Coordinates of C-alpha atoms in Angstrom, one line a residue:
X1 CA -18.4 0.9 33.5
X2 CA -20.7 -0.8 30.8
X3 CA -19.7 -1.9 27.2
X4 CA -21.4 0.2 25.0
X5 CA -20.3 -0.8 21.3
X6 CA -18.1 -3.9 19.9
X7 CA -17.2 -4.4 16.6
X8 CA -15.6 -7.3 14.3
X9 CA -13.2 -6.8 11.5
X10 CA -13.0 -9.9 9.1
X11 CA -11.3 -8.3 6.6
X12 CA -8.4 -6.0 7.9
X13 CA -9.0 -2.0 7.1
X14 CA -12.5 -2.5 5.7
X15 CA -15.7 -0.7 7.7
X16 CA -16.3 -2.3 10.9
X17 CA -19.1 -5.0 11.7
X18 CA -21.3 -3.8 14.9
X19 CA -21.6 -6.4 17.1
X20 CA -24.4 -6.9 19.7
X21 CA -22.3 -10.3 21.1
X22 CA -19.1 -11.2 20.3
X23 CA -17.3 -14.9 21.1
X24 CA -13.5 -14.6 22.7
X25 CA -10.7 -16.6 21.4
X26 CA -7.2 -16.0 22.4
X27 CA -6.5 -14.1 19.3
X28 CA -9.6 -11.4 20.1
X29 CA -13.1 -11.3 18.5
X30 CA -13.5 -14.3 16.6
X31 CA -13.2 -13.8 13.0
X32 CA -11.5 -10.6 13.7
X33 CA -9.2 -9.6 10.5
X34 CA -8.4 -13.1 9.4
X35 CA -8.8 -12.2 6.1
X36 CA -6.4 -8.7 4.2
X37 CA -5.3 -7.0 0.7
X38 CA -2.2 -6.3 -0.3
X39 CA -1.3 -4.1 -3.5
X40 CA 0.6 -5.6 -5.8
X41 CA 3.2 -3.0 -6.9
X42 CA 5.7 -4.4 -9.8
X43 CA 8.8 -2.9 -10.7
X44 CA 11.9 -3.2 -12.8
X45 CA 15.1 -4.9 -11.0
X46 CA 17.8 -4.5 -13.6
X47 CA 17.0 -6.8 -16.6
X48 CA 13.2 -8.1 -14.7
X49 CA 10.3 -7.3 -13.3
X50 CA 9.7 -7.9 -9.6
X51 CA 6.9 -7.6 -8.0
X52 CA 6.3 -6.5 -3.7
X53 CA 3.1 -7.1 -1.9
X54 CA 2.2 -3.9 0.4
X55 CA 0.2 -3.6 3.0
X56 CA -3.3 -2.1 2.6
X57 CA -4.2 0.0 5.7
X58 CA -6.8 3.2 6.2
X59 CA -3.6 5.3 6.7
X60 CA -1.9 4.9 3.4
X61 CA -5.4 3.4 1.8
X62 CA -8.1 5.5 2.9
X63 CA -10.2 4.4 -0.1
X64 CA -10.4 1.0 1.8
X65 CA -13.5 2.8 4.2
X66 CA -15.6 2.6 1.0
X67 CA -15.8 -1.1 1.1
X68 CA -19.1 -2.2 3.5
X69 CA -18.5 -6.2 5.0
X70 CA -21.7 -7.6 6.8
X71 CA -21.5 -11.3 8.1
X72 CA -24.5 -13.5 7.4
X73 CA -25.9 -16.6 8.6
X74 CA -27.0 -18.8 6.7
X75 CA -29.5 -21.3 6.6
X76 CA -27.3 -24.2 7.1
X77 CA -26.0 -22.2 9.9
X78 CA -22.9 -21.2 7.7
X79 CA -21.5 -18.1 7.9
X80 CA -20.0 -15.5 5.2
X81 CA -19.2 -11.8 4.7
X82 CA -20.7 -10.0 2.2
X83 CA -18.6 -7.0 0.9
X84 CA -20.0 -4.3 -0.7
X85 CA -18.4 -1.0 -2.3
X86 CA -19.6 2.0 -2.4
X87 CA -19.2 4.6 -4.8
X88 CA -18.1 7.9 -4.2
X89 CA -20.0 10.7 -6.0
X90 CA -18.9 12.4 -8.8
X91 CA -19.4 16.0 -9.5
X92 CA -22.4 17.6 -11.0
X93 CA -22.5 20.2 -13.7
X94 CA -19.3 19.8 -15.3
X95 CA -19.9 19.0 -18.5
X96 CA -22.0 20.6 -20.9
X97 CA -22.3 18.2 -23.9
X98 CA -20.4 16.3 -26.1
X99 CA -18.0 13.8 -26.0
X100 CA -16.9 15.0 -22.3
X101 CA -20.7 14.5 -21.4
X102 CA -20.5 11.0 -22.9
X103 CA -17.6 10.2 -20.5
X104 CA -19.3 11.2 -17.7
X105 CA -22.4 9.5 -18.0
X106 CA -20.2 6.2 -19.0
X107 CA -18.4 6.5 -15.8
X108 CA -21.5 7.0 -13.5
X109 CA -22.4 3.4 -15.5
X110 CA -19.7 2.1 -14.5
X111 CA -19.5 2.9 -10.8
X112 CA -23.3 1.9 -10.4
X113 CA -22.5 -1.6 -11.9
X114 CA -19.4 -2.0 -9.7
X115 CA -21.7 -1.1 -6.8
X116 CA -24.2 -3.1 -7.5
X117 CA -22.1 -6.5 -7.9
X118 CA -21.6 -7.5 -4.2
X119 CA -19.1 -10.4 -3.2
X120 CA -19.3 -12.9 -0.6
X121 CA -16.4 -14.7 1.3
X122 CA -16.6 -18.2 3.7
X123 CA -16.7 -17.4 6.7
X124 CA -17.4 -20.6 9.3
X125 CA -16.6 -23.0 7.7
X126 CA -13.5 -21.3 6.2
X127 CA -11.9 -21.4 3.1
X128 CA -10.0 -25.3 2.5
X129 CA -6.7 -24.1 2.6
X130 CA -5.3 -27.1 0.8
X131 CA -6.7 -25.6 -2.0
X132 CA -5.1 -22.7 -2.1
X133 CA -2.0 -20.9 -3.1
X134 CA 0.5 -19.8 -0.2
X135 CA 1.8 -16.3 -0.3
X136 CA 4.2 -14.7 2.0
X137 CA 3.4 -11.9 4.0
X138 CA 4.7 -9.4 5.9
X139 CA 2.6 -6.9 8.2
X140 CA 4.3 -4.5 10.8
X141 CA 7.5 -6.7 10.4
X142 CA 6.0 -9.9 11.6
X143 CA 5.7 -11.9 8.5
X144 CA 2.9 -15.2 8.1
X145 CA 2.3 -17.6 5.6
X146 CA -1.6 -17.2 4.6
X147 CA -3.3 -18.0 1.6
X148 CA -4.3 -16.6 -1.7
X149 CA -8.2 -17.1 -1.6
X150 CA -9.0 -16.7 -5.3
X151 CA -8.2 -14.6 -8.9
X152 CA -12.0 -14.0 -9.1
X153 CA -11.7 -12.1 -5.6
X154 CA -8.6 -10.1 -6.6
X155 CA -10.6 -9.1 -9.9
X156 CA -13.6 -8.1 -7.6
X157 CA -11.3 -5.7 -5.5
X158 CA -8.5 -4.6 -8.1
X159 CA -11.2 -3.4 -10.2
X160 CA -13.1 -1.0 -7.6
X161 CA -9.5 -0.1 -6.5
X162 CA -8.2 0.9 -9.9
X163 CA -5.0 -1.5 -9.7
X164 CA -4.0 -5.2 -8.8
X165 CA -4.9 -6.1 -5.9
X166 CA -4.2 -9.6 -3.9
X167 CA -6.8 -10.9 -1.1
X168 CA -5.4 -13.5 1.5
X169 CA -6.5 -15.8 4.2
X170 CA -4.4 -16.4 7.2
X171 CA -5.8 -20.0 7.9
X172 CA -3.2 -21.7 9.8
X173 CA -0.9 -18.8 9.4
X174 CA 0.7 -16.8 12.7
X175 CA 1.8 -13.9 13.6
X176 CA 4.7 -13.6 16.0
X177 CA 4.0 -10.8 18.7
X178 CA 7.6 -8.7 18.6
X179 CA 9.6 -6.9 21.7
X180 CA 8.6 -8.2 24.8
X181 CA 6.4 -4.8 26.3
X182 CA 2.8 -6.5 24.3
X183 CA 3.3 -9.8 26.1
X184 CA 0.1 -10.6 28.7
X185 CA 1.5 -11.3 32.3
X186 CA 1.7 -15.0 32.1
X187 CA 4.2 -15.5 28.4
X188 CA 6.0 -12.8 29.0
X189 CA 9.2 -13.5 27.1
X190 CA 12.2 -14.4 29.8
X191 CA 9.9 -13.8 33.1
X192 CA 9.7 -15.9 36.4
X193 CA 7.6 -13.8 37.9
X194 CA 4.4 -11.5 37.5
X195 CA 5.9 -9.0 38.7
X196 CA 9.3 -9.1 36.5
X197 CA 7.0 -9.0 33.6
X198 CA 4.9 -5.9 35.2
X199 CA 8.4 -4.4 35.5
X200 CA 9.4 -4.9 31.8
X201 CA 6.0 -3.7 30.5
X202 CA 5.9 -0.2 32.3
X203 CA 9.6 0.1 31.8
X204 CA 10.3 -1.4 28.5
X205 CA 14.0 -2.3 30.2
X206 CA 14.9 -4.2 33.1
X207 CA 16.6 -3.1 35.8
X208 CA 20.3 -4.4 37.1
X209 CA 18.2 -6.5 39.9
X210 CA 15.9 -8.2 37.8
X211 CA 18.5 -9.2 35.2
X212 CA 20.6 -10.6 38.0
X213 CA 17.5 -12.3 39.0
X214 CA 17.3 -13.8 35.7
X215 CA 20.8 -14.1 34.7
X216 CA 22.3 -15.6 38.2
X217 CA 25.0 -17.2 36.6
X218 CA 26.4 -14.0 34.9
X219 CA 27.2 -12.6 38.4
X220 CA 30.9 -12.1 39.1
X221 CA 32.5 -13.6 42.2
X222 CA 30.8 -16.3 44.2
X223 CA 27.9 -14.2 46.2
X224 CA 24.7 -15.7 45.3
X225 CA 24.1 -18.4 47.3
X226 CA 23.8 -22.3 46.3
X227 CA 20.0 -21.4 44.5
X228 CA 21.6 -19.1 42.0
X229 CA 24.8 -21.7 41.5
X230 CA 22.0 -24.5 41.0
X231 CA 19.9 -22.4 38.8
X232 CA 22.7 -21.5 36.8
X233 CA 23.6 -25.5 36.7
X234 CA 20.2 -26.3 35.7
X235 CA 21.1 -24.1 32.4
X236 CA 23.7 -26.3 31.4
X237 CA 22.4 -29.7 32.3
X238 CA 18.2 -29.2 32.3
X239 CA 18.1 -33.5 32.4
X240 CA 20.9 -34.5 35.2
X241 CA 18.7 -36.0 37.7
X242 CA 20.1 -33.9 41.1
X243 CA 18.3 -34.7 44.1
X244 CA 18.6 -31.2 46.1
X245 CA 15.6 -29.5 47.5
X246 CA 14.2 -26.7 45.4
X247 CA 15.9 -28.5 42.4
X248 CA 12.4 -30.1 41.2
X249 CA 10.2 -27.1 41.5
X250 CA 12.9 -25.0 39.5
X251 CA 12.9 -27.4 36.5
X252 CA 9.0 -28.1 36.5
X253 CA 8.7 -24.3 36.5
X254 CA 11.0 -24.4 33.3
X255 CA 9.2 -27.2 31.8
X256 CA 6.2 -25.0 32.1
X257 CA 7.3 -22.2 30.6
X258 CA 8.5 -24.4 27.6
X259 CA 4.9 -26.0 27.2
X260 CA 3.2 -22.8 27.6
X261 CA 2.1 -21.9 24.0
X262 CA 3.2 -18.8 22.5
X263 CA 0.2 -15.8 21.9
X264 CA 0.0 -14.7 18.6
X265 CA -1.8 -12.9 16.3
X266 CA -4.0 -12.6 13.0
X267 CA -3.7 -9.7 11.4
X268 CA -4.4 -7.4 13.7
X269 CA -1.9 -4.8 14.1
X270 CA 0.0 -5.7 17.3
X271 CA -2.6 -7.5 19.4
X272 CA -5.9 -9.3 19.2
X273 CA -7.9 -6.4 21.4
X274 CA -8.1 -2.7 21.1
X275 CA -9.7 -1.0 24.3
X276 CA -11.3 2.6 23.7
X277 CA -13.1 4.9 26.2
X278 CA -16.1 7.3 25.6
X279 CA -14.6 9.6 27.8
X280 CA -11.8 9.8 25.9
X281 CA -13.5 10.1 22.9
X282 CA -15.8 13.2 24.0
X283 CA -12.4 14.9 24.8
X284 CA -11.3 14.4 21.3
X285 CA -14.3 15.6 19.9
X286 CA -14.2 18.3 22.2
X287 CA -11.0 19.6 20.5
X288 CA -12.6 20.4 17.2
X289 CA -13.4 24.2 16.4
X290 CA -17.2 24.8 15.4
X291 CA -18.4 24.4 12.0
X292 CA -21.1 26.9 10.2
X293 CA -23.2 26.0 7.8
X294 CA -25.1 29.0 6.1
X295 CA -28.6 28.2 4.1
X296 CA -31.2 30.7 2.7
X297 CA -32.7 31.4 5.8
X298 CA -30.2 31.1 8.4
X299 CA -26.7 30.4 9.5
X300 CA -26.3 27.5 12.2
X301 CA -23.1 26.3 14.1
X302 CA -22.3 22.7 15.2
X303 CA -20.0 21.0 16.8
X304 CA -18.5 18.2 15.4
X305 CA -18.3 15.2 17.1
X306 CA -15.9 12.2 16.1
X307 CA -17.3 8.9 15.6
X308 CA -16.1 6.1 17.6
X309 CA -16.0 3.8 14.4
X310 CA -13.0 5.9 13.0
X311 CA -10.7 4.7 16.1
X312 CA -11.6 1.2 14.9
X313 CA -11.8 -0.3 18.4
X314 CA -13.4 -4.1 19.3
X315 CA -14.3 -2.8 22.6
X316 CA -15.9 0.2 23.6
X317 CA -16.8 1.2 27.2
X318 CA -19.0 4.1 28.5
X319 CA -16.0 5.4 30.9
X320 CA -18.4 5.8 33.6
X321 CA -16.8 7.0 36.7
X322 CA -13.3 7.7 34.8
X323 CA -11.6 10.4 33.6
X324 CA -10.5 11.3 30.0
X325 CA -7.1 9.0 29.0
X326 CA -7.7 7.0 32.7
X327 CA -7.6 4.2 30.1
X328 CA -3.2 5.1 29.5
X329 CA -3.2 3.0 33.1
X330 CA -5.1 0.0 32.9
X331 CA -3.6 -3.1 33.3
X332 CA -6.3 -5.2 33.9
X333 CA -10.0 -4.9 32.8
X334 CA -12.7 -7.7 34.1
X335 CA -16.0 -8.1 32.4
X336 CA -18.9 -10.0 34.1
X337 CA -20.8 -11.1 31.7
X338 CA -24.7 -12.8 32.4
X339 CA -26.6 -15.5 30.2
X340 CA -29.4 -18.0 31.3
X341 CA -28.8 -21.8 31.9
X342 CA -31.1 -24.5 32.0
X343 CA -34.0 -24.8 34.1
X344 CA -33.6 -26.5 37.5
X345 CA -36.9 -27.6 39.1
X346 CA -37.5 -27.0 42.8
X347 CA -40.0 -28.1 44.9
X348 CA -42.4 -25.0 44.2
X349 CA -41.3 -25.1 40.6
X350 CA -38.9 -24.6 37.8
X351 CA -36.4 -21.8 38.1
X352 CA -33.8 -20.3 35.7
X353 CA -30.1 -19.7 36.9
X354 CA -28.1 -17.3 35.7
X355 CA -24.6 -17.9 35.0
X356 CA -22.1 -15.3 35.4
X357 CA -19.0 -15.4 33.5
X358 CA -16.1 -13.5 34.3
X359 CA -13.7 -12.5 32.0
X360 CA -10.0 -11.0 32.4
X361 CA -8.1 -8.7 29.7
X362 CA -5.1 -7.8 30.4
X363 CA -3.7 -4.4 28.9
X364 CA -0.2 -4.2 27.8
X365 CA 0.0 -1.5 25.4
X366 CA -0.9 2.0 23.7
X367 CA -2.3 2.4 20.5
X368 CA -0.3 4.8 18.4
X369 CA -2.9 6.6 15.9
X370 CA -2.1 7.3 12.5
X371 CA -3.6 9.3 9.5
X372 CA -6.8 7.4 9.7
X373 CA -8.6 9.2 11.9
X374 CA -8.7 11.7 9.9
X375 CA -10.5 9.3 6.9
X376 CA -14.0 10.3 5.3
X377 CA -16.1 7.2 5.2
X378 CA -17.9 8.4 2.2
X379 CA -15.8 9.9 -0.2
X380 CA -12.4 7.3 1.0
X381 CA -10.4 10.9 1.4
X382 CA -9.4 12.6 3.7
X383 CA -12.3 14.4 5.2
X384 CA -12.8 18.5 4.7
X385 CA -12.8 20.6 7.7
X386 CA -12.3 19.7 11.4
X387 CA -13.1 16.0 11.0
X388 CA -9.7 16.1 8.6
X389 CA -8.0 17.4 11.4
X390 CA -8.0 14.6 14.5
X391 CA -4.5 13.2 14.3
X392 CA -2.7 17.1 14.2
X393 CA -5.8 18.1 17.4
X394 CA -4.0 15.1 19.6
X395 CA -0.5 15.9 18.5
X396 CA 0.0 18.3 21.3
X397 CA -0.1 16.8 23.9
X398 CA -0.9 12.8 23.3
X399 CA 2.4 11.8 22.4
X400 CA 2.8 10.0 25.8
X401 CA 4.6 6.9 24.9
X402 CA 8.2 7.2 24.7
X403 CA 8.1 4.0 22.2
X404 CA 6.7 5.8 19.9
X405 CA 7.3 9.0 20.3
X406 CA 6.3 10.9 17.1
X407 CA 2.7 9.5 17.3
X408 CA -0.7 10.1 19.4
X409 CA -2.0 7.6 21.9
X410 CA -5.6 6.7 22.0
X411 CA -6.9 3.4 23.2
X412 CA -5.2 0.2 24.8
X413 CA -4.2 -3.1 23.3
X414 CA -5.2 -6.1 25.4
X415 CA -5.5 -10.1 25.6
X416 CA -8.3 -12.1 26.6
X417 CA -6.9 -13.8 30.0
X418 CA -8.8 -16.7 32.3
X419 CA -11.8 -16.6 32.4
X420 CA -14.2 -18.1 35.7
X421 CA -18.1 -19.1 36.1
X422 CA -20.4 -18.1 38.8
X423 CA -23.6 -19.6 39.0
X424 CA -26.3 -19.2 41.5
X425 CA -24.7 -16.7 43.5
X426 CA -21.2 -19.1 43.9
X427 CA -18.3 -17.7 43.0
X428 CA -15.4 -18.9 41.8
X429 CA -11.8 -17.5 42.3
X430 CA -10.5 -16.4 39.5
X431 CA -7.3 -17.8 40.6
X432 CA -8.1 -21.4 41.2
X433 CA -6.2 -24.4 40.4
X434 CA -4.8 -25.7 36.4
X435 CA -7.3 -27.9 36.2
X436 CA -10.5 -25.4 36.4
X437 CA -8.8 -22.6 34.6
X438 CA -8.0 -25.2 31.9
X439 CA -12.0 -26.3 31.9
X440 CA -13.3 -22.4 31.7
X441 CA -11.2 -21.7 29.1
X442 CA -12.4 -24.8 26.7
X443 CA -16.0 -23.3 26.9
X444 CA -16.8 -20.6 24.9
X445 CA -16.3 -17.2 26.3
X446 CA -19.0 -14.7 24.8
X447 CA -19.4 -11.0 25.8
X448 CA -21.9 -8.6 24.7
X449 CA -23.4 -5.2 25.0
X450 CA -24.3 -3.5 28.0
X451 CA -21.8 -6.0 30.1
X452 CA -20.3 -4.6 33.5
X453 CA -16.5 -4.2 33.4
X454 CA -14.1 -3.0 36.5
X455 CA -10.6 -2.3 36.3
X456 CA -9.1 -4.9 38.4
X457 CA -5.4 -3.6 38.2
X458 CA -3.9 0.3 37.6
X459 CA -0.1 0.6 36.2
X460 CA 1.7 3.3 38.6
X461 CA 3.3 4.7 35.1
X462 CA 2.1 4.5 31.3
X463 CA 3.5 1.2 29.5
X464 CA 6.2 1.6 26.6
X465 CA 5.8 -0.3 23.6
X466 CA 8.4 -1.8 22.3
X467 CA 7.5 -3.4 18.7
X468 CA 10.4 -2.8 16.4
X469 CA 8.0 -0.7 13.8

C-alpha cells in the first residue's frame, strides 16, 4: 500500500491542512490540533451567574467546517495559520423592497466584511505561554491546563459564530490517555509483557491467568513458586538489597517501567493518529442511493461519492491489495519512507545515497463516527440528500466495537512507534539495542506522500476501546 493523502489539524474541528510531508512527533503530526474553541455558555446558579466552557466539535458544531486554516512560512522561516471564514450564502429573491430589502443587503455587508478580515495565529515559534491566561479544560473527560491565546482572537471567532467564543493553546498542557485498550504495546498500563498488553487490547479484560501473572501475591495457598513469593516481596520492599538470582532483572524491569514516560495527547480526540483506508471509503460511498439532477435539456444521474476529508484522517492509504474494513485488524502498520543524503565521492565520482527510514505505528483502536460525516462544508449544516445520510448508511452493520456499541467504526487510532534507518542497501533491525532506538528517535521522523506501508502485525479479533466516554 501507498499513502495517498495526509492532513494536519492545528486548530481542532476546523477544515483540514493537506499535507504533501508531514514530521512525526510522539503526539502525531506535528502541529496537529494544538490549538481549540470552546463556547462559552453562562448560566444562572441560584443567586449568580456561572459560566461552562463546551467543547466545539463538527458533531455538535458543524458551522466549525466554514472556517479555512492554511499554515504559512514565513520569511524568517516562522510559521503561522491563517484562518479564514467563509460565508454561507444567503437566499435570493426574498425580498421585494423596503425596509426587509435594507436588511438584507446590510447583512450581505456584513458577511463579506467578516470574510474578508482573515486572522493569523503563531505557529513555530509558538505563543509565550507566560503571557498568557490559563484556563481549564476538559475534552472527552481528560481535562488539561492550556492557555487563553488572546480577547482579540475570541472577538475574531465569537463574531463569525454569533456567540462568545474562547480560543486556547495547549502549550505545555497534556492530555492523559484513559482505560488501558488505546495504550501502544510498550506503556501499556500494568503489562510485563507484549503479549499481556496484546491480550488486554483485543479483549478489553484480562483473563484469570494473566491477572495471576500480574498479581502473584493475591494467589491463595502457597503454589507459585519462590519467583512469584519474591515478586510479590519486591512489592513491599522495591529498595531491600536481596541478593537472589532473578531478583536484579525483576527490579530493573520495574525501574523501567517507572522511567518510561507516559504517551499523551493534544487535543486530539483519543490518540495522536487516525488511520483511514480508500477501500473502505469506496464502500461507504458505495452505500449512497443515486442522485438526479434534471436541467432544460436533460435529466442526469450520479453517484455520490464521500470525500475523504469529512472522516478527518492524518493518514490516508490507497488499500492496495486489502479488502473493505481489513483496516478493523491492524495492529501494526510500517511505513518506509525515502529521502537523499549527502553526496559521497567514489573513485568514478560523486554518488547520492538514499536513506530509507522506517517507521512503526502501532494501532490500538477503532474510531467511533459521529454526526459529522454527515456535515456540508459549504453551508456548515447538515448536508441535503445522500451526503446527509453517511452516519445512518454505516449504522447497519458497522457497529463492531462492543466499547462503543451504539456508534459506527471507520478508521484506526494509532502511535508513532521506533523508528530505524537504512542506508545504502544496510538494514537495520528494527529491534536493535536502547542505545540506537534511543538515537533514531532523536532525529526527525518525516513521512510523505506516495510512501510504501505494510502491515507488519494482524489482530486475530477487532480491539475494544475502553475510554470512559
Amino acid at each position: 500500500m501507498k499513502i495517498t493523502q495526509l492532513y494536519v489539524y492545528p486548530i481542532k474541528a476546523l477544515r483540514p491542512i493537506p499535507l504533501q510531508h508531514a514530521q512525526l512527533t510522539p503526539q502525531g503530526i506535528k502541529y496537529d490540533r494544538t490549538f481549540m474553541l470552546y463556547h462559552v455558555k453562562t448560566k444562572a446558579d441560584g443567586s449568580s451567574m456561572s459560566t461552562e466552557l463546551k467543547k466545539m466539535q463538527l458533531s455538535s458544531y458543524p458551522q466549525c467546517a466554514l472556517f479555512e486554516q492554511t499554515i504559512l512560512s514565513r520569511e524568517d522561516s516562522q510559521k503561522e495559520v491563517l484562518v479564514k471564514w467563509h460565508a454561507p450564502s444567503l437566499p435570493t429573491g426574498g425580498s421585494e423592497g423596503g425596509e426587509e430589502l435594507e436588511q438584507e443587503q446590510a447583512e450581505r455587508e456584513k458577511l463579506k466584511r467578516l470574510e474578508a478580515e482573515t486572522i493569523t495565529v503563531e505557529l513555530d515559534p509558538p505563543p509565550r505561554i507566560e503571557e498568557l491566561e490559563k484556563v481549564e479544560v476538559d475534552l472527552h473527560g481528560s481535562p488539561t491546563t492550556c492557555y487563553k491565546v488572546g480577547e482579540e482572537y475570541d472577538r475574531w471567532f465569537s463574531e463569525r459564530f454569533g456567540f462568545e467564543v474562547v480560543f486556547v493553546y495547549l502549550g505545555d498542557g497534556k492530555r492523559q490517555i484513559l482505560g488501558t485498550s488505546l495504550l501502544p504495546p510498550t506503556t501499556a498500563s500494568g503489562a510485563h509483557s507484549h503479549s499481556h498488553a496484546s491480550s488486554r487490547r483485543q479483549s478489553g479484560k484480562l483473563t484469570p491467568q494473566q491477572q495471576q501473572q500480574q498479581h502473584p501475591q493475591q494467589k491463595s495457598g502457597g503454589g507459585g513458586g519462590w519467583l512469584s513469593s519474591l515478586a510479590s516481596l519486591t512489592s513491599w520492599f522495591p529498595t531491600v538489597p536481596i541478593s537472589v538470582p532473578g531478583f536484579v532483572a525483576i527490579q530493573a524491569e520495574r525501574e523501567e517501567e517507572e522511567q518510561q514516560p507516559k504517551p499523551w495527547i493534544t487535543f486530539t480526540d483519543v490518540a495522536p493518529l487516525l488511520i483511514t483506508s480508500e477501500s473502505s471509503l469506496s464502500n461507504v460511498s458505495a452505500r449512497l442511493a443515486p442522485e438526479t439532477t434534471e436541467s432544460t435539456e436533460s435529466t442526469e444521474s450520479t453517484h455520490p461519492q464521500v470525500p475523504m476529508y469529512k472522516m478527518r484522517p492524518n493518514l490516508v492509504l490507497d488499500g492496495k491489495g486489502e479488502e473493505a474494513w481489513a483496516e478493523d485488524y491492524w495492529g501494526e502498520l510500517v511505513v518506509t519512507s525515502s529521502a537523499k543524503s549527502s553526496p559521497a565521492t567514489e573513485a568514478n565520482g560523486t554518488t547520492t545515497r538514499i536513506k530509507k527510514t522506517k517507521t512503526k505505528l502501532h494501532l490500538t483502536g477503532n474510531c467511533a463516527r459521529c454526526t459529522s460525516l454527515n456535515v456540508d462544508y459549504d453551508t456548515g449544516k447538515t448536508a441535503k440528500g445522500e451526503m446527509g445520510t453517511v452516519l445512518k448508511k454505516l449504522m447497519k452493520d458497522r457497529r463492531v466495537d462492543p466499547g462503543m456499541k451504539w456508534s459506527p467504526v471507520f478508521g484506526r487510532y494509532g502511535f508513532v512507534g521506533e523508528t530505524a534507518v537504512d542506508e545504502d542497501g544496510e538494514e537495520q533491525d528494527m529491534e536493535e539495542g536502547e542505545e540506537e532506538r534511543e538515537e533514531d528517535m532523536e532525529r526527525e521522523v518525516w513521512i510523505s506522500v506516495g510512501d510504501e506501508v505494510q502491515v507488519t502485525k494482524r489482530n486475530e479479533e477487532r480491539t475494544v476501546m475502553d475510554w470512559p466516554f
